[in-house]
Coordinates of C-alpha atoms and ligand atoms in Angstrom, one line a residue:
M250 CA -51.5 -18.6 13.7
R251 CA -50.3 -22.1 13.6
I252 CA -48.2 -23.2 16.6
L253 CA -46.3 -26.1 17.2
L254 CA -45.7 -27.1 20.9
T255 CA -42.9 -29.7 22.1
N256 CA -41.5 -30.7 25.3
D257 CA -38.3 -32.7 26.1
D258 CA -40.1 -34.3 29.2
G259 CA -42.3 -36.0 26.9
I260 CA -45.9 -36.0 25.7
N261 CA -47.1 -36.3 29.4
A262 CA -45.1 -33.8 30.9
P263 CA -47.0 -31.1 33.3
G264 CA -45.1 -28.3 31.7
L265 CA -46.5 -29.2 28.3
Y266 CA -49.9 -28.9 29.5
V267 CA -48.5 -25.3 31.1
L268 CA -47.7 -24.6 27.6
E269 CA -50.7 -25.5 26.0
K270 CA -52.5 -23.0 28.3
I271 CA -49.9 -20.2 27.2
A272 CA -50.4 -21.3 23.9
A273 CA -54.0 -21.0 23.9
Q274 CA -54.1 -17.7 24.9
L275 CA -52.5 -16.7 21.4
S276 CA -53.9 -19.1 18.9
D277 CA -56.6 -22.0 18.6
D278 CA -54.3 -23.9 16.2
I279 CA -52.2 -25.6 18.1
W280 CA -50.3 -28.7 17.2
I281 CA -48.1 -31.1 19.6
C282 CA -45.4 -33.5 18.5
A283 CA -43.3 -34.7 21.5
P284 CA -41.2 -37.4 22.4
S285 CA -42.9 -40.4 23.9
E286 CA -40.5 -40.5 26.7
E287 CA -38.5 -37.9 28.7
Q288 CA -35.6 -36.8 26.5
S289 CA -34.0 -34.4 29.1
G290 CA -30.4 -34.1 28.5
A291 CA -30.9 -35.5 24.7
G292 CA -29.4 -32.0 23.3
H293 CA -29.6 -31.8 19.8
S294 CA -29.4 -35.6 19.1
L295 CA -31.1 -37.3 16.0
T296 CA -32.0 -40.7 16.0
L297 CA -30.3 -42.5 13.0
T298 CA -29.6 -46.2 13.9
R299 CA -33.3 -47.2 14.4
P300 CA -36.7 -46.4 13.5
V301 CA -38.8 -44.1 15.4
R302 CA -42.5 -44.4 15.4
L303 CA -45.2 -41.9 15.2
R304 CA -48.4 -42.3 17.6
Q305 CA -51.5 -40.1 17.2
H306 CA -53.2 -39.3 20.5
A307 CA -55.7 -37.1 19.7
P308 CA -56.5 -34.9 16.7
K309 CA -53.7 -32.7 16.7
R310 CA -51.7 -34.6 19.2
F311 CA -48.8 -36.8 18.6
S312 CA -45.8 -38.4 20.1
V313 CA -42.5 -39.9 18.3
T314 CA -40.3 -42.6 20.0
G315 CA -37.3 -40.3 19.7
T316 CA -35.4 -37.2 20.7
P317 CA -36.9 -33.7 20.8
T318 CA -35.3 -32.9 17.4
D319 CA -37.1 -36.2 16.2
A320 CA -40.1 -34.6 17.3
V321 CA -39.7 -31.5 15.7
T322 CA -38.6 -33.1 12.3
M323 CA -41.7 -35.1 12.4
G324 CA -44.0 -32.4 13.1
L325 CA -42.6 -30.4 10.4
R326 CA -42.2 -33.0 7.6
K327 CA -45.0 -35.5 8.5
V328 CA -47.5 -34.2 11.0
L329 CA -48.5 -30.6 10.3
P330 CA -50.5 -29.6 7.0
G331 CA -48.2 -27.1 6.5
P332 CA -45.1 -25.0 8.2
P333 CA -46.2 -23.2 11.6
D334 CA -45.7 -19.7 12.3
L335 CA -44.1 -20.4 15.8
I336 CA -42.7 -23.4 17.5
L337 CA -42.7 -23.3 21.4
S338 CA -40.8 -25.8 23.4
G339 CA -41.2 -26.7 27.0
V340 CA -42.2 -25.7 29.5
N341 CA -39.0 -27.7 30.7
R342 CA -39.1 -28.9 34.1
G343 CA -35.7 -27.2 35.2
A344 CA -33.6 -24.6 34.1
N345 CA -31.8 -24.1 31.0
L346 CA -29.4 -21.3 32.0
G347 CA -25.7 -20.9 30.7
D348 CA -23.9 -23.5 29.1
D349 CA -26.8 -26.1 30.2
V350 CA -28.2 -25.1 26.7
T351 CA -26.0 -27.5 24.7
Y352 CA -27.3 -30.6 26.8
S353 CA -30.8 -29.3 26.6
G354 CA -33.3 -31.1 24.5
T355 CA -36.0 -28.3 25.3
V356 CA -33.3 -25.6 23.9
S357 CA -32.3 -27.8 20.9
A358 CA -36.1 -28.5 19.4
A359 CA -36.2 -24.8 19.2
L360 CA -32.8 -24.9 17.5
E361 CA -34.0 -27.3 15.0
G362 CA -37.1 -25.1 14.4
A363 CA -34.8 -22.1 13.9
L364 CA -32.7 -24.1 11.6
A365 CA -36.3 -24.5 9.5
G366 CA -36.7 -20.6 9.4
I367 CA -39.3 -21.0 12.1
R368 CA -39.7 -18.3 14.7
S369 CA -39.0 -20.6 17.9
I370 CA -38.6 -20.1 21.6
A371 CA -37.3 -22.4 24.4
L372 CA -39.2 -21.9 27.7
S373 CA -38.1 -23.7 31.1
Q374 CA -39.1 -23.3 34.6
V375 CA -36.4 -23.3 37.3
Y376 CA -37.0 -25.0 40.5
S377 CA -35.5 -24.8 43.5
R378 CA -34.0 -27.7 45.2
E379 CA -36.5 -28.4 47.6
D380 CA -39.2 -28.7 44.9
A381 CA -37.8 -31.4 43.1
G382 CA -39.7 -34.5 41.8
E383 CA -43.3 -34.2 41.4
D384 CA -43.8 -31.0 43.2
V385 CA -42.1 -28.5 40.8
S386 CA -44.3 -25.3 40.5
F387 CA -44.9 -24.1 36.9
A388 CA -46.7 -21.1 38.7
A389 CA -44.3 -18.3 36.9
A390 CA -44.2 -19.8 33.6
E391 CA -47.9 -20.3 33.8
A392 CA -48.6 -16.6 34.9
W393 CA -46.1 -14.7 32.9
G394 CA -45.9 -16.9 29.6
A395 CA -48.1 -15.1 27.5
K396 CA -46.8 -11.7 28.7
V397 CA -43.0 -12.8 27.7
L398 CA -44.4 -14.3 24.3
G399 CA -46.3 -11.2 23.4
P400 CA -43.5 -8.9 22.7
L401 CA -41.3 -11.8 21.2
L402 CA -44.1 -12.7 18.6
K403 CA -43.4 -8.9 17.4
A404 CA -39.7 -8.9 17.6
P405 CA -37.8 -9.5 14.7
F406 CA -35.8 -12.7 14.8
A407 CA -32.3 -12.8 12.9
S408 CA -32.0 -15.7 10.7
R409 CA -31.2 -19.1 12.3
T410 CA -31.6 -17.6 15.9
L411 CA -33.9 -18.7 18.7
V412 CA -34.8 -17.1 22.1
N413 CA -34.3 -19.1 25.4
V414 CA -36.6 -18.0 28.2
N415 CA -36.2 -19.1 31.9
F416 CA -38.8 -18.4 34.6
P417 CA -37.5 -18.1 38.1
P418 CA -38.5 -20.4 41.0
L419 CA -40.9 -17.9 42.5
A420 CA -44.7 -17.3 43.0
A421 CA -46.0 -15.3 40.0
G422 CA -46.5 -12.2 42.4
D423 CA -43.0 -12.4 43.4
V424 CA -41.2 -12.4 39.9
R425 CA -39.6 -9.0 39.4
G426 CA -40.0 -8.7 35.6
I427 CA -38.0 -9.8 32.3
R428 CA -34.8 -9.0 31.8
V429 CA -33.1 -9.6 28.2
V430 CA -29.5 -11.4 29.1
R431 CA -26.6 -12.8 27.5
Q432 CA -25.9 -16.5 28.2
G433 CA -23.7 -17.4 31.5
F434 CA -21.7 -20.1 32.6
H435 CA -21.5 -22.3 35.3
D436 CA -18.4 -23.0 37.0
Y437 CA -17.3 -26.3 35.8
A438 CA -18.8 -29.1 38.1
R439 CA -20.9 -31.4 36.2
G440 CA -23.6 -31.8 39.2
S441 CA -23.7 -35.0 41.3
L442 CA -22.4 -38.4 40.4
V443 CA -24.2 -41.2 42.7
E444 CA -22.5 -44.6 42.8
S445 CA -24.4 -47.6 43.9
V446 CA -24.8 -51.4 43.3
D447 CA -27.8 -52.7 41.4
P448 CA -29.9 -55.6 42.7
R449 CA -27.6 -58.1 40.8
G450 CA -24.7 -57.0 42.2
F451 CA -23.0 -54.7 39.7
P452 CA -21.9 -51.1 40.2
Y453 CA -23.8 -48.3 38.3
F454 CA -23.4 -44.7 38.3
W455 CA -26.2 -41.7 37.8
F456 CA -25.4 -38.5 36.9
G457 CA -27.3 -35.4 38.4
L458 CA -27.7 -31.8 37.8
H459 CA -28.2 -30.4 41.1
G460 CA -25.5 -28.6 43.1
I461 CA -23.7 -27.1 40.0
E462 CA -22.1 -23.9 41.5
H463 CA -21.7 -20.7 39.8
T464 CA -20.9 -17.1 40.0
P465 CA -23.4 -15.4 37.8
G466 CA -21.7 -13.2 35.3
R467 CA -22.8 -9.7 35.0
N468 CA -25.9 -9.3 32.7
T469 CA -26.3 -13.1 32.3
D470 CA -29.1 -15.4 32.3
L471 CA -28.0 -17.1 35.4
E472 CA -27.7 -13.5 37.1
A473 CA -31.3 -12.5 36.0
I474 CA -32.9 -15.8 37.5
S475 CA -30.8 -15.4 40.9
E476 CA -32.3 -12.2 41.1
G477 CA -35.8 -13.1 40.6
F478 CA -36.2 -11.8 36.9
I479 CA -37.3 -13.8 33.8
S480 CA -34.4 -14.1 31.7
V481 CA -34.6 -14.0 27.8
T482 CA -31.7 -14.7 25.7
P483 CA -31.3 -14.8 22.0
L484 CA -29.2 -17.6 21.0
H485 CA -27.6 -18.9 17.6
L486 CA -25.8 -22.0 16.4
D487 CA -22.8 -20.4 15.0
L488 CA -20.1 -21.7 17.8
T489 CA -17.5 -20.1 15.9
H490 CA -15.1 -18.0 18.2
E491 CA -14.4 -15.0 16.3
G492 CA -11.9 -13.7 18.3
S493 CA -9.6 -16.9 17.8
M494 CA -10.0 -16.7 14.0
T495 CA -7.4 -14.6 13.5
Q496 CA -4.8 -15.9 15.7
L497 CA -5.3 -19.3 14.7
A498 CA -5.2 -18.7 11.0
S499 CA -1.4 -17.2 11.8
Q500 CA -0.5 -20.4 13.1
F501 CA -1.1 -22.3 9.9
A502 CA 0.3 -19.4 7.4
Q503 CA 3.7 -20.1 6.1
Ligands
MN184 MN1 -36.4 -31.7 30.2

């Protein structure tokens, strides 16, 4: 089984090494193509206005000076000798829950794989506020990764769908199990906004993701994580709101 790994935190991300350990339990034909720098928050963006460079670091290890979507595209079109059987994106440092998924480079890399017709799974390790920065533990992802992927490799995936997996911020032994749940929503408050002045005296602003409150909806990814479970959520790119179609069409009917 040929597997392509990527990670929106970049080619040197700790979570990518965790993912390599997980993937090594599934196959020995592992290819890596990841952004050269961190691309968290890049969403599904594709680099169109400048060239991207491809760099080889080891026999099956490559980086791209672009977005997670660029990296998957380059992997599929240029790097791999043929289509992979599986694309794994992660393990992201931090949650990709609820409406995070449209900002997420991790989920978008898997989405790109799903659009290419390849079984694609995004994996993210949630961390608690106290463990930010270098100290984020991937213990739950490392211990549970292969257990989650086993059934996901056997399950049928509908066309153009991917699966989004989040691991709770717990020691491996404290994880309560795995739940298949729907995508939730955060309350709308886009995290923190730091305002300060740069060394040359000009104001700057810096967005942060911490402090987004939410009341987890029933059977959502947010609820599963808050209760100590691993969340498994099938996603698709069709953002059409079916319930509004008839009503909206009637507004234009004459
Ligand atoms: Mn990231």
